[in-house]
mmCIF file of C-alpha atoms and ligand atoms in Angstrom:
data_model
loop_
_atom_site.group_PDB
_atom_site.id
_atom_site.type_symbol
_atom_site.label_atom_id
_atom_site.label_comp_id
_atom_site.label_asym_id
_atom_site.label_seq_id
_atom_site.Cartn_x
_atom_site.Cartn_y
_atom_site.Cartn_z
ATOM 1 C CA UNK A 20 181.212 -2.710 45.986
ATOM 2 C CA UNK A 21 180.756 -2.225 49.716
ATOM 3 C CA UNK A 22 177.353 -1.263 51.042
ATOM 4 C CA UNK A 23 178.738 -0.528 54.507
ATOM 5 C CA UNK A 24 179.928 2.963 53.643
ATOM 6 C CA UNK A 25 176.628 4.510 52.576
ATOM 7 C CA UNK A 26 175.492 7.814 54.083
ATOM 8 C CA UNK A 27 172.706 7.559 56.640
ATOM 9 C CA UNK A 28 170.193 10.236 57.633
ATOM 10 C CA UNK A 29 172.423 11.147 60.541
ATOM 11 C CA UNK A 30 175.118 12.180 58.039
ATOM 12 C CA UNK A 31 172.783 14.781 56.497
ATOM 13 C CA UNK A 32 172.150 18.306 57.701
ATOM 14 C CA UNK A 33 168.359 18.228 57.428
ATOM 15 C CA UNK A 34 167.333 21.352 59.386
ATOM 16 C CA UNK A 35 165.048 23.519 57.288
ATOM 17 C CA UNK A 36 165.586 21.286 54.246
ATOM 18 C CA UNK A 37 162.907 19.577 52.187
ATOM 19 C CA UNK A 38 163.673 15.860 52.463
ATOM 20 C CA UNK A 39 162.030 13.391 50.067
ATOM 21 C CA UNK A 40 161.768 9.993 51.767
ATOM 22 C CA UNK A 41 160.936 6.842 49.785
ATOM 23 C CA UNK A 42 159.097 4.601 52.257
ATOM 24 C CA UNK A 43 157.504 1.190 51.969
ATOM 25 C CA UNK A 44 153.850 1.898 52.724
ATOM 26 C CA UNK A 45 152.675 -0.991 50.540
ATOM 27 C CA UNK A 46 150.111 -2.088 53.139
ATOM 28 C CA UNK A 47 147.143 -4.383 52.589
ATOM 29 C CA UNK A 48 143.889 -2.455 52.330
ATOM 30 C CA UNK A 49 140.433 -4.016 52.396
ATOM 31 C CA UNK A 50 137.374 -1.832 51.794
ATOM 32 C CA UNK A 51 139.453 1.280 52.376
ATOM 33 C CA UNK A 52 140.761 0.011 55.723
ATOM 34 C CA UNK A 53 144.393 -0.944 56.419
ATOM 35 C CA UNK A 54 144.469 -4.538 57.710
ATOM 36 C CA UNK A 55 148.060 -4.353 59.007
ATOM 37 C CA UNK A 56 150.013 -1.142 59.500
ATOM 38 C CA UNK A 57 153.258 -2.964 60.364
ATOM 39 C CA UNK A 58 155.073 -1.301 57.469
ATOM 40 C CA UNK A 59 153.906 2.176 58.458
ATOM 41 C CA UNK A 60 155.040 1.558 62.034
ATOM 42 C CA UNK A 61 158.430 0.292 60.777
ATOM 43 C CA UNK A 62 158.961 3.605 58.947
ATOM 44 C CA UNK A 63 158.317 5.802 61.998
ATOM 45 C CA UNK A 64 161.894 6.001 63.421
ATOM 46 C CA UNK A 65 163.211 7.599 60.221
ATOM 47 C CA UNK A 66 160.230 9.967 59.939
ATOM 48 C CA UNK A 67 160.431 10.958 63.609
ATOM 49 C CA UNK A 68 164.166 11.632 63.353
ATOM 50 C CA UNK A 69 163.532 14.008 60.442
ATOM 51 C CA UNK A 70 160.655 15.784 62.229
ATOM 52 C CA UNK A 71 162.712 16.134 65.417
ATOM 53 C CA UNK A 72 165.611 17.602 63.448
ATOM 54 C CA UNK A 73 163.513 20.286 61.764
ATOM 55 C CA UNK A 74 163.233 18.832 58.262
ATOM 56 C CA UNK A 75 160.320 19.508 55.944
ATOM 57 C CA UNK A 76 159.368 15.889 55.344
ATOM 58 C CA UNK A 77 157.966 14.713 51.996
ATOM 59 C CA UNK A 78 157.051 11.017 52.036
ATOM 60 C CA UNK A 79 156.311 8.805 49.053
ATOM 61 C CA UNK A 80 155.643 5.123 48.374
ATOM 62 C CA UNK A 81 153.965 2.744 45.998
ATOM 63 C CA UNK A 82 150.786 0.924 47.004
ATOM 64 C CA UNK A 83 149.647 -2.106 45.006
ATOM 65 C CA UNK A 84 149.907 -2.143 41.239
ATOM 66 C CA UNK A 85 147.907 0.668 39.654
ATOM 67 C CA UNK A 86 150.104 0.255 36.544
ATOM 68 C CA UNK A 87 150.836 3.862 35.700
ATOM 69 C CA UNK A 88 147.304 5.199 35.878
ATOM 70 C CA UNK A 89 145.488 7.143 38.562
ATOM 71 C CA UNK A 90 143.215 4.659 40.323
ATOM 72 C CA UNK A 91 141.476 5.878 43.503
ATOM 73 C CA UNK A 92 141.409 2.265 44.803
ATOM 74 C CA UNK A 93 145.182 2.610 45.276
ATOM 75 C CA UNK A 94 145.161 6.094 46.824
ATOM 76 C CA UNK A 95 147.517 6.745 49.737
ATOM 77 C CA UNK A 96 144.652 8.413 51.692
ATOM 78 C CA UNK A 97 144.305 5.563 54.255
ATOM 79 C CA UNK A 98 148.075 5.698 54.833
ATOM 80 C CA UNK A 99 148.007 9.470 55.419
ATOM 81 C CA UNK A 100 145.280 8.966 58.010
ATOM 82 C CA UNK A 101 147.148 6.108 59.702
ATOM 83 C CA UNK A 102 150.397 8.083 59.768
ATOM 84 C CA UNK A 103 148.648 11.123 61.244
ATOM 85 C CA UNK A 104 147.431 8.966 64.131
ATOM 86 C CA UNK A 105 150.877 7.479 64.814
ATOM 87 C CA UNK A 106 152.660 10.817 64.608
ATOM 88 C CA UNK A 107 149.971 12.740 66.506
ATOM 89 C CA UNK A 108 150.011 15.466 63.862
ATOM 90 C CA UNK A 109 148.452 16.248 60.518
ATOM 91 C CA UNK A 110 150.019 14.481 57.528
ATOM 92 C CA UNK A 111 148.889 16.329 54.422
ATOM 93 C CA UNK A 112 148.142 14.258 51.323
ATOM 94 C CA UNK A 113 148.990 15.713 47.907
ATOM 95 C CA UNK A 114 146.376 15.207 45.186
ATOM 96 C CA UNK A 115 149.087 14.025 42.793
ATOM 97 C CA UNK A 116 152.612 12.593 42.739
ATOM 98 C CA UNK A 117 154.768 15.331 41.210
ATOM 99 C CA UNK A 118 152.098 17.735 39.898
ATOM 100 C CA UNK A 119 150.781 21.123 40.971
ATOM 101 C CA UNK A 120 149.351 19.934 44.275
ATOM 102 C CA UNK A 121 152.599 18.184 45.302
ATOM 103 C CA UNK A 122 154.640 21.298 44.415
ATOM 104 C CA UNK A 123 152.329 23.734 46.201
ATOM 105 C CA UNK A 124 152.168 21.678 49.368
ATOM 106 C CA UNK A 125 155.909 20.909 49.351
ATOM 107 C CA UNK A 126 156.706 24.615 48.971
ATOM 108 C CA UNK A 127 154.428 25.606 51.846
ATOM 109 C CA UNK A 128 155.790 23.021 54.338
ATOM 110 C CA UNK A 129 157.167 24.434 57.579
ATOM 111 C CA UNK A 130 160.047 22.828 59.486
ATOM 112 C CA UNK A 131 158.892 19.586 61.154
ATOM 113 C CA UNK A 132 155.756 19.255 58.985
ATOM 114 C CA UNK A 133 154.966 16.134 56.950
ATOM 115 C CA UNK A 134 153.502 15.734 53.471
ATOM 116 C CA UNK A 135 152.637 12.457 51.730
ATOM 117 C CA UNK A 136 152.615 12.281 47.936
ATOM 118 C CA UNK A 137 150.086 10.192 46.040
ATOM 119 C CA UNK A 138 150.983 6.638 44.950
ATOM 120 C CA UNK A 139 154.224 6.848 42.932
ATOM 121 C CA UNK A 140 152.926 4.110 40.624
ATOM 122 C CA UNK A 141 150.189 6.465 39.389
ATOM 123 C CA UNK A 142 153.057 7.823 37.244
ATOM 124 C CA UNK A 143 153.811 5.663 34.179
ATOM 125 C CA UNK A 144 157.501 6.654 34.346
ATOM 126 C CA UNK A 145 158.004 5.254 37.861
ATOM 127 C CA UNK A 146 158.669 1.586 37.061
ATOM 128 C CA UNK A 147 160.597 2.585 33.895
ATOM 129 C CA UNK A 148 162.994 4.696 35.976
ATOM 130 C CA UNK A 149 162.215 7.568 33.598
ATOM 131 C CA UNK A 150 164.796 10.355 34.117
ATOM 132 C CA UNK A 151 162.140 13.014 33.474
ATOM 133 C CA UNK A 152 160.070 11.698 36.374
ATOM 134 C CA UNK A 153 163.189 11.346 38.543
ATOM 135 C CA UNK A 154 163.962 15.042 37.894
ATOM 136 C CA UNK A 155 160.412 15.969 38.875
ATOM 137 C CA UNK A 156 160.768 14.068 42.175
ATOM 138 C CA UNK A 157 164.078 15.844 42.736
ATOM 139 C CA UNK A 158 162.529 19.263 42.048
ATOM 140 C CA UNK A 159 160.287 18.804 45.105
ATOM 141 C CA UNK A 160 163.157 18.486 47.585
ATOM 142 C CA UNK A 161 166.709 19.358 48.648
ATOM 143 C CA UNK A 162 167.686 15.891 49.891
ATOM 144 C CA UNK A 163 166.670 12.284 49.166
ATOM 145 C CA UNK A 164 166.412 9.446 51.694
ATOM 146 C CA UNK A 165 165.636 5.870 50.691
ATOM 147 C CA UNK A 166 164.085 3.728 53.426
ATOM 148 C CA UNK A 167 162.120 1.218 51.295
ATOM 149 C CA UNK A 168 164.284 -1.900 51.541
ATOM 150 C CA UNK A 169 161.576 -4.128 50.046
ATOM 151 C CA UNK A 170 161.835 -2.127 46.790
ATOM 152 C CA UNK A 171 165.632 -1.722 46.756
ATOM 153 C CA UNK A 172 166.136 -4.463 44.168
ATOM 154 C CA UNK A 173 164.135 -2.425 41.669
ATOM 155 C CA UNK A 174 165.595 0.498 39.747
ATOM 156 C CA UNK A 175 162.569 2.780 39.684
ATOM 157 C CA UNK A 176 162.408 6.586 39.664
ATOM 158 C CA UNK A 177 161.527 6.952 43.342
ATOM 159 C CA UNK A 178 163.814 4.126 44.535
ATOM 160 C CA UNK A 179 166.934 4.908 42.524
ATOM 161 C CA UNK A 180 166.664 7.414 39.631
ATOM 162 C CA UNK A 181 165.929 10.433 41.835
ATOM 163 C CA UNK A 182 169.266 9.976 43.642
ATOM 164 C CA UNK A 183 171.046 11.117 40.446
ATOM 165 C CA UNK A 184 169.755 14.619 41.093
ATOM 166 C CA UNK A 185 169.886 15.072 44.895
ATOM 167 C CA UNK A 186 172.321 14.438 47.753
ATOM 168 C CA UNK A 187 171.190 11.152 49.317
ATOM 169 C CA UNK A 188 171.277 8.849 52.311
ATOM 170 C CA UNK A 189 169.563 5.708 53.613
ATOM 171 C CA UNK A 190 167.001 5.729 56.431
ATOM 172 C CA UNK A 191 167.127 3.582 59.571
ATOM 173 C CA UNK A 192 165.377 0.545 58.016
ATOM 174 C CA UNK A 193 167.866 0.184 55.162
ATOM 175 C CA UNK A 194 170.737 1.097 57.483
ATOM 176 C CA UNK A 195 169.845 -1.947 59.628
ATOM 177 C CA UNK A 196 169.575 -4.253 56.599
ATOM 178 C CA UNK A 197 173.019 -3.107 55.457
ATOM 179 C CA UNK A 198 174.457 -3.447 58.947
ATOM 180 C CA UNK A 199 173.279 -7.070 59.284
ATOM 181 C CA UNK A 200 173.110 -8.565 55.772
ATOM 182 C CA UNK A 201 175.927 -6.421 54.338
ATOM 183 C CA UNK A 202 177.936 -6.979 57.518
ATOM 184 C CA UNK A 203 177.452 -10.772 57.364
ATOM 185 C CA UNK A 204 178.600 -10.852 53.746
ATOM 186 C CA UNK A 205 181.557 -8.518 54.073
ATOM 187 C CA UNK A 206 182.866 -8.888 57.586
ATOM 188 C CA UNK A 207 181.058 -11.668 59.496
ATOM 189 C CA UNK A 208 181.626 -12.887 63.010
ATOM 190 C CA UNK A 209 182.744 -16.461 62.246
ATOM 191 C CA UNK A 210 181.878 -19.209 61.837
ATOM 192 C CA UNK A 211 179.322 -17.951 59.310
ATOM 193 C CA UNK A 212 176.565 -20.517 58.775
ATOM 194 C CA UNK A 213 173.787 -20.278 56.190
ATOM 195 C CA UNK A 214 170.647 -22.378 56.585
ATOM 196 C CA UNK A 215 168.767 -22.583 53.311
ATOM 197 C CA UNK A 216 165.461 -24.298 52.690
ATOM 198 C CA UNK A 217 162.249 -23.856 50.762
ATOM 199 C CA UNK A 218 160.910 -25.391 47.635
ATOM 200 C CA UNK A 219 162.943 -24.517 44.570
ATOM 201 C CA UNK A 220 166.685 -24.794 43.959
ATOM 202 C CA UNK A 221 166.323 -22.474 40.961
ATOM 203 C CA UNK A 222 165.159 -19.611 43.236
ATOM 204 C CA UNK A 223 168.199 -19.959 45.465
ATOM 205 C CA UNK A 224 170.999 -21.131 43.203
ATOM 206 C CA UNK A 225 172.538 -17.659 43.099
ATOM 207 C CA UNK A 226 172.308 -17.395 46.885
ATOM 208 C CA UNK A 227 173.930 -20.799 47.501
ATOM 209 C CA UNK A 228 176.687 -20.040 44.999
ATOM 210 C CA UNK A 229 177.489 -16.678 46.554
ATOM 211 C CA UNK A 230 177.319 -18.029 50.104
ATOM 212 C CA UNK A 231 179.702 -20.906 49.343
ATOM 213 C CA UNK A 232 182.300 -18.184 48.777
ATOM 214 C CA UNK A 233 181.562 -16.550 52.134
ATOM 215 C CA UNK A 234 180.366 -19.208 54.594
ATOM 216 C CA UNK A 235 182.109 -21.782 56.765
ATOM 217 C CA UNK A 236 179.045 -24.052 56.733
ATOM 218 C CA UNK A 237 176.026 -24.329 54.441
ATOM 219 C CA UNK A 238 173.013 -26.266 55.664
ATOM 220 C CA UNK A 239 170.424 -27.342 53.109
ATOM 221 C CA UNK A 240 166.923 -28.492 54.073
ATOM 222 C CA UNK A 241 163.392 -28.283 52.700
ATOM 223 C CA UNK A 242 162.254 -29.424 49.288
ATOM 224 C CA UNK A 243 165.562 -28.201 47.821
ATOM 225 C CA UNK A 244 167.490 -31.002 49.503
ATOM 226 C CA UNK A 245 166.077 -33.711 47.209
ATOM 227 C CA UNK A 246 167.679 -32.228 44.094
ATOM 228 C CA UNK A 247 171.013 -32.524 45.930
ATOM 229 C CA UNK A 248 170.182 -36.149 46.891
ATOM 230 C CA UNK A 249 169.442 -36.872 43.256
ATOM 231 C CA UNK A 250 172.826 -35.371 42.339
ATOM 232 C CA UNK A 251 174.386 -37.808 44.837
ATOM 233 C CA UNK A 252 172.610 -40.701 43.130
ATOM 234 C CA UNK A 253 170.076 -41.366 45.915
ATOM 235 C CA UNK A 254 166.545 -42.458 45.095
ATOM 236 C CA UNK A 255 164.135 -39.709 46.108
ATOM 237 C CA UNK A 256 160.730 -41.267 45.350
ATOM 238 C CA UNK A 257 158.188 -38.581 44.478
ATOM 239 C CA UNK A 258 159.971 -35.816 46.425
ATOM 240 C CA UNK A 259 160.307 -32.377 44.855
ATOM 241 C CA UNK A 260 162.908 -32.436 42.095
ATOM 242 C CA UNK A 261 164.349 -29.539 40.161
ATOM 243 C CA UNK A 262 165.565 -31.682 37.275
ATOM 244 C CA UNK A 263 167.246 -28.794 35.454
ATOM 245 C CA UNK A 264 169.425 -28.049 38.429
ATOM 246 C CA UNK A 265 170.775 -31.517 39.285
ATOM 247 C CA UNK A 266 174.029 -30.688 37.475
ATOM 248 C CA UNK A 267 174.233 -27.326 39.242
ATOM 249 C CA UNK A 268 173.707 -29.086 42.565
ATOM 250 C CA UNK A 269 176.634 -31.392 41.768
ATOM 251 C CA UNK A 270 178.831 -28.441 40.876
ATOM 252 C CA UNK A 271 177.901 -26.530 44.017
ATOM 253 C CA UNK A 272 178.792 -29.516 46.216
ATOM 254 C CA UNK A 273 182.101 -29.881 44.368
ATOM 255 C CA UNK A 274 182.802 -26.164 44.833
ATOM 256 C CA UNK A 275 182.052 -26.445 48.562
ATOM 257 C CA UNK A 276 184.458 -29.406 48.840
ATOM 258 C CA UNK A 277 187.196 -27.498 47.009
ATOM 259 C CA UNK A 278 186.800 -24.503 49.285
ATOM 260 C CA UNK A 279 186.653 -26.571 52.471
ATOM 261 C CA UNK A 280 183.090 -25.406 53.240
ATOM 262 C CA UNK A 281 180.978 -27.834 55.324
ATOM 263 C CA UNK A 282 177.975 -28.707 53.212
ATOM 264 C CA UNK A 283 175.324 -30.368 55.360
ATOM 265 C CA UNK A 284 172.351 -32.200 53.879
ATOM 266 C CA UNK A 285 169.628 -34.002 55.857
ATOM 267 C CA UNK A 286 170.571 -37.498 57.056
ATOM 268 C CA UNK A 287 166.995 -38.489 57.774
ATOM 269 C CA UNK A 288 163.613 -37.304 56.551
ATOM 270 C CA UNK A 289 159.925 -37.461 57.287
ATOM 271 C CA UNK A 290 158.390 -38.931 54.175
ATOM 272 C CA UNK A 291 154.731 -39.204 53.229
ATOM 273 C CA UNK A 292 152.547 -41.022 50.754
ATOM 274 C CA UNK A 293 150.838 -37.828 49.535
ATOM 275 C CA UNK A 294 151.312 -34.091 49.530
ATOM 276 C CA UNK A 295 148.662 -33.591 52.220
ATOM 277 C CA UNK A 296 148.550 -32.300 55.803
ATOM 278 C CA UNK A 297 147.273 -35.638 57.145
ATOM 279 C CA UNK A 298 149.173 -37.999 54.815
ATOM 280 C CA UNK A 299 150.543 -41.254 56.248
ATOM 281 C CA UNK A 300 154.148 -40.565 57.178
ATOM 282 C CA UNK A 301 157.289 -42.166 58.554
ATOM 283 C CA UNK A 302 160.945 -41.416 59.187
ATOM 284 C CA UNK A 303 163.630 -42.779 56.914
ATOM 285 C CA UNK A 304 167.330 -42.296 56.172
ATOM 286 C CA UNK A 305 168.185 -40.074 53.231
ATOM 287 C CA UNK A 306 169.615 -42.675 50.868
ATOM 288 C CA UNK A 307 166.613 -44.957 51.009
ATOM 289 C CA UNK A 308 163.424 -43.076 50.176
ATOM 290 C CA UNK A 309 161.133 -45.705 48.647
ATOM 291 C CA UNK A 310 159.227 -45.303 45.389
ATOM 292 C CA UNK A 311 155.881 -43.599 45.848
ATOM 293 C CA UNK A 312 156.968 -41.643 48.964
ATOM 294 C CA UNK A 313 157.981 -38.005 49.190
ATOM 295 C CA UNK A 314 160.147 -36.138 51.683
ATOM 296 C CA UNK A 315 158.160 -33.397 53.384
ATOM 297 C CA UNK A 316 160.426 -32.526 56.339
ATOM 298 C CA UNK A 317 163.890 -33.161 57.735
ATOM 299 C CA UNK A 318 163.980 -35.955 60.326
ATOM 300 C CA UNK A 319 164.713 -35.646 64.075
ATOM 301 C CA UNK A 320 168.355 -36.787 63.797
ATOM 302 C CA UNK A 321 168.961 -34.102 61.155
ATOM 303 C CA UNK A 322 167.125 -31.484 63.205
ATOM 304 C CA UNK A 323 169.432 -32.178 66.138
ATOM 305 C CA UNK A 324 172.511 -32.188 63.915
ATOM 306 C CA UNK A 325 171.552 -28.862 62.327
ATOM 307 C CA UNK A 326 170.689 -27.282 65.707
ATOM 308 C CA UNK A 327 174.052 -28.438 67.136
ATOM 309 C CA UNK A 328 175.911 -26.991 64.200
ATOM 310 C CA UNK A 329 174.046 -23.690 64.612
ATOM 311 C CA UNK A 330 175.142 -23.538 68.285
ATOM 312 C CA UNK A 331 178.719 -23.039 67.069
ATOM 313 C CA UNK A 332 177.882 -20.157 64.730
ATOM 314 C CA UNK A 333 179.180 -16.633 65.156
ATOM 315 C CA UNK A 334 176.661 -15.525 62.537
ATOM 316 C CA UNK A 335 173.721 -17.466 61.134
ATOM 317 C CA UNK A 336 171.679 -16.517 58.078
ATOM 318 C CA UNK A 337 168.403 -18.393 57.578
ATOM 319 C CA UNK A 338 166.184 -18.411 54.517
ATOM 320 C CA UNK A 339 163.463 -20.958 53.776
ATOM 321 C CA UNK A 340 161.642 -23.612 55.842
ATOM 322 C CA UNK A 341 163.062 -27.108 56.427
ATOM 323 C CA UNK A 342 159.826 -28.759 55.336
ATOM 324 C CA UNK A 343 156.179 -28.054 54.646
ATOM 325 C CA UNK A 344 156.000 -26.002 57.818
ATOM 326 C CA UNK A 345 152.442 -24.887 57.091
ATOM 327 C CA UNK A 346 151.340 -28.407 58.188
ATOM 328 C CA UNK A 347 151.964 -29.501 61.808
ATOM 329 C CA UNK A 348 153.069 -33.030 60.840
ATOM 330 C CA UNK A 349 155.886 -31.589 58.723
ATOM 331 C CA UNK A 350 156.789 -28.485 60.742
ATOM 332 C CA UNK A 351 159.051 -30.073 63.364
ATOM 333 C CA UNK A 352 162.295 -29.553 61.421
ATOM 334 C CA UNK A 353 161.578 -25.873 60.886
ATOM 335 C CA UNK A 354 160.623 -25.478 64.557
ATOM 336 C CA UNK A 355 163.860 -27.190 65.663
ATOM 337 C CA UNK A 356 165.995 -24.909 63.482
ATOM 338 C CA UNK A 357 164.112 -21.806 64.669
ATOM 339 C CA UNK A 358 164.635 -22.906 68.270
ATOM 340 C CA UNK A 359 168.306 -23.717 67.595
ATOM 341 C CA UNK A 360 168.854 -20.199 66.252
ATOM 342 C CA UNK A 361 166.916 -18.619 69.132
ATOM 343 C CA UNK A 362 168.995 -20.565 71.687
ATOM 344 C CA UNK A 363 172.336 -19.720 70.080
ATOM 345 C CA UNK A 364 174.516 -16.731 70.842
ATOM 346 C CA UNK A 365 175.057 -16.108 67.138
ATOM 347 C CA UNK A 366 174.186 -12.923 65.307
ATOM 348 C CA UNK A 367 170.990 -14.160 63.649
ATOM 349 C CA UNK A 368 169.645 -12.870 60.358
ATOM 350 C CA UNK A 369 166.298 -14.084 59.041
ATOM 351 C CA UNK A 370 165.684 -13.501 55.361
ATOM 352 C CA UNK A 371 161.984 -12.690 55.249
ATOM 353 C CA UNK A 372 159.134 -14.836 53.903
ATOM 354 C CA UNK A 373 158.303 -18.243 55.418
ATOM 355 C CA UNK A 374 161.231 -18.353 57.849
ATOM 356 C CA UNK A 375 160.285 -14.956 59.261
ATOM 357 C CA UNK A 376 156.671 -16.137 59.586
ATOM 358 C CA UNK A 377 157.802 -19.309 61.410
ATOM 359 C CA UNK A 378 160.005 -17.312 63.794
ATOM 360 C CA UNK A 379 157.193 -14.875 64.560
ATOM 361 C CA UNK A 380 154.573 -17.627 65.001
ATOM 362 C CA UNK A 381 156.835 -19.445 67.464
ATOM 363 C CA UNK A 382 157.371 -16.258 69.468
ATOM 364 C CA UNK A 383 161.132 -16.127 68.789
ATOM 365 C CA UNK A 384 161.148 -12.813 66.892
ATOM 366 C CA UNK A 385 162.627 -10.904 69.849
ATOM 367 C CA UNK A 386 165.522 -13.342 70.039
ATOM 368 C CA UNK A 387 166.683 -12.672 66.479
ATOM 369 C CA UNK A 388 169.248 -9.973 65.731
ATOM 370 C CA UNK A 389 167.551 -9.046 62.475
ATOM 371 C CA UNK A 390 164.455 -10.080 60.536
ATOM 372 C CA UNK A 391 164.676 -8.664 57.042
ATOM 373 C CA UNK A 392 161.809 -6.480 55.821
ATOM 374 C CA UNK A 393 162.243 -7.445 52.161
ATOM 375 C CA UNK A 394 161.917 -10.985 50.794
ATOM 376 C CA UNK A 395 163.036 -10.462 47.184
ATOM 377 C CA UNK A 396 165.492 -7.712 48.085
ATOM 378 C CA UNK A 397 167.126 -9.768 50.844
ATOM 379 C CA UNK A 398 167.559 -12.756 48.492
ATOM 380 C CA UNK A 399 169.222 -10.549 45.873
ATOM 381 C CA UNK A 400 171.408 -9.007 48.587
ATOM 382 C CA UNK A 401 172.481 -12.528 49.697
ATOM 383 C CA UNK A 402 173.120 -13.405 46.057
ATOM 384 C CA UNK A 403 175.737 -10.667 45.993
ATOM 385 C CA UNK A 404 173.765 -8.639 43.453
ATOM 386 C CA UNK A 405 173.982 -4.881 43.509
ATOM 387 C CA UNK A 406 170.693 -3.420 44.784
ATOM 388 C CA UNK A 407 169.930 -0.279 42.736
ATOM 389 C CA UNK A 408 168.148 1.389 45.670
ATOM 390 C CA UNK A 409 171.309 1.146 47.780
ATOM 391 C CA UNK A 410 173.932 1.491 45.034
ATOM 392 C CA UNK A 411 172.478 4.918 44.108
ATOM 393 C CA UNK A 412 173.049 6.359 47.584
ATOM 394 C CA UNK A 413 176.012 8.663 48.292
ATOM 395 C CA UNK A 414 179.031 7.244 50.119
ATOM 396 C CA UNK A 415 180.140 8.729 53.403
ATOM 397 C CA UNK A 416 182.766 11.453 53.042
ATOM 398 C CA UNK A 417 186.308 10.101 53.189
HETATM 399 P P1 AMP B 95 160.442 -20.806 49.293
HETATM 400 O O1 AMP B 95 159.436 -19.774 48.869
HETATM 401 O O2 AMP B 95 161.324 -21.308 48.197
HETATM 402 O O3 AMP B 95 161.193 -20.401 50.540
HETATM 403 O O4 AMP B 95 159.595 -22.091 49.668
HETATM 404 C C1 AMP B 95 158.713 -22.137 50.742
HETATM 405 C C2 AMP B 95 157.790 -23.297 50.527
HETATM 406 O O5 AMP B 95 158.553 -24.481 50.431
HETATM 407 C C3 AMP B 95 156.815 -23.501 51.655
HETATM 408 O O6 AMP B 95 155.522 -23.256 51.179
HETATM 409 C C4 AMP B 95 156.977 -24.976 52.016
HETATM 410 O O7 AMP B 95 155.762 -25.637 52.186
HETATM 411 C C5 AMP B 95 157.704 -25.530 50.815
HETATM 412 N N1 AMP B 95 158.477 -26.741 51.144
HETATM 413 C C6 AMP B 95 159.450 -26.860 52.042
HETATM 414 N N2 AMP B 95 159.908 -28.127 52.095
HETATM 415 C C7 AMP B 95 159.195 -28.832 51.175
HETATM 416 C C8 AMP B 95 159.202 -30.196 50.764
HETATM 417 N N3 AMP B 95 160.037 -31.080 51.310
HETATM 418 N N4 AMP B 95 158.350 -30.552 49.798
HETATM 419 C C9 AMP B 95 157.493 -29.655 49.256
HETATM 420 N N5 AMP B 95 157.437 -28.367 49.612
HETATM 421 C C10 AMP B 95 158.280 -27.950 50.563
#
């Protein structure tokens, strides 16, 4: 099913309507103070559009894991305060999620005013996608907008169920995820190159499998590479091994060969005697890792090879570091790939988590076309899985 045809807020007539917006306000709070309001800031374009177009805006989100009970430690109060500052107007906070207070305040909203509901996970039905709760959410509003990409892979009442009862659309954040990730999967500028790293093959098997069907080149680095080496019969010393997936690795390489997909593995590695930041290390070719040594980064020849390959990309998708990038001695491969992507003219899509952190730390964030706002959701999107929070949204009119 295509995700590219979903309605966006600009397809809705929002003037004078009560619009329920599922946001991702799952910010870190310490002693009642928000330590980073990045997620609140990311939500502002959608909220501002709705205010500017005369909607009565009803925002909701989860915050932490209160597990279906009302716990003041997880109240949205700090978010309401933060939002009020950013928007330069009062954001009212309901005392409950779908109760009397939410209904009273929602009913009294004037055009362009903003209300925030309490933490949706105070309701036990939320994570069960309980239809009764979904109906209660729907009874607060005329329209539903989902803009919480990070929660799109979960079928909960506020992320999916409510869309059964209201006309719906995606907000700007999800629209951008669909445009870039959905676009890369369905209609990429070619060659399409995926760079996949990180620790576990098992976490990314689905992604590799799906991308073999779509990509021209797949580049594998990080701890994952050693399971592929094992499948090729190389000795890998004490490197990370996902024993259960050696056979899968073999099959994936065979599938890539059959489909004519370039499947690039490291040709050299930085290996170390221990899993430690200051471990003794040296460079070695991939088929000769000695006993007692472990691969902790791709080597410089590989880094150059990967960067060169990336230069030819029309679209590049990157998920997962090329080595233990948290430690300087084993970060060079990840830095080289990040730089290679930044220097290329390709449409560049970074799939959250460690790769996004590396890109940001190196100051390359502005050079990327898209850095995904949802780690788990972006992986499931790349796996070709249907995301309930997007699947539930109305299609554009024919
Ligand atoms: P993931 O969450 O699967 O993207 O994995 C990210 C983690 O993989 C990071 O914490 C890296 O330190 C780790 N990693 C990457 N390469 C290696 C390697 N060669 N050996 C051990 N850990 C690695």
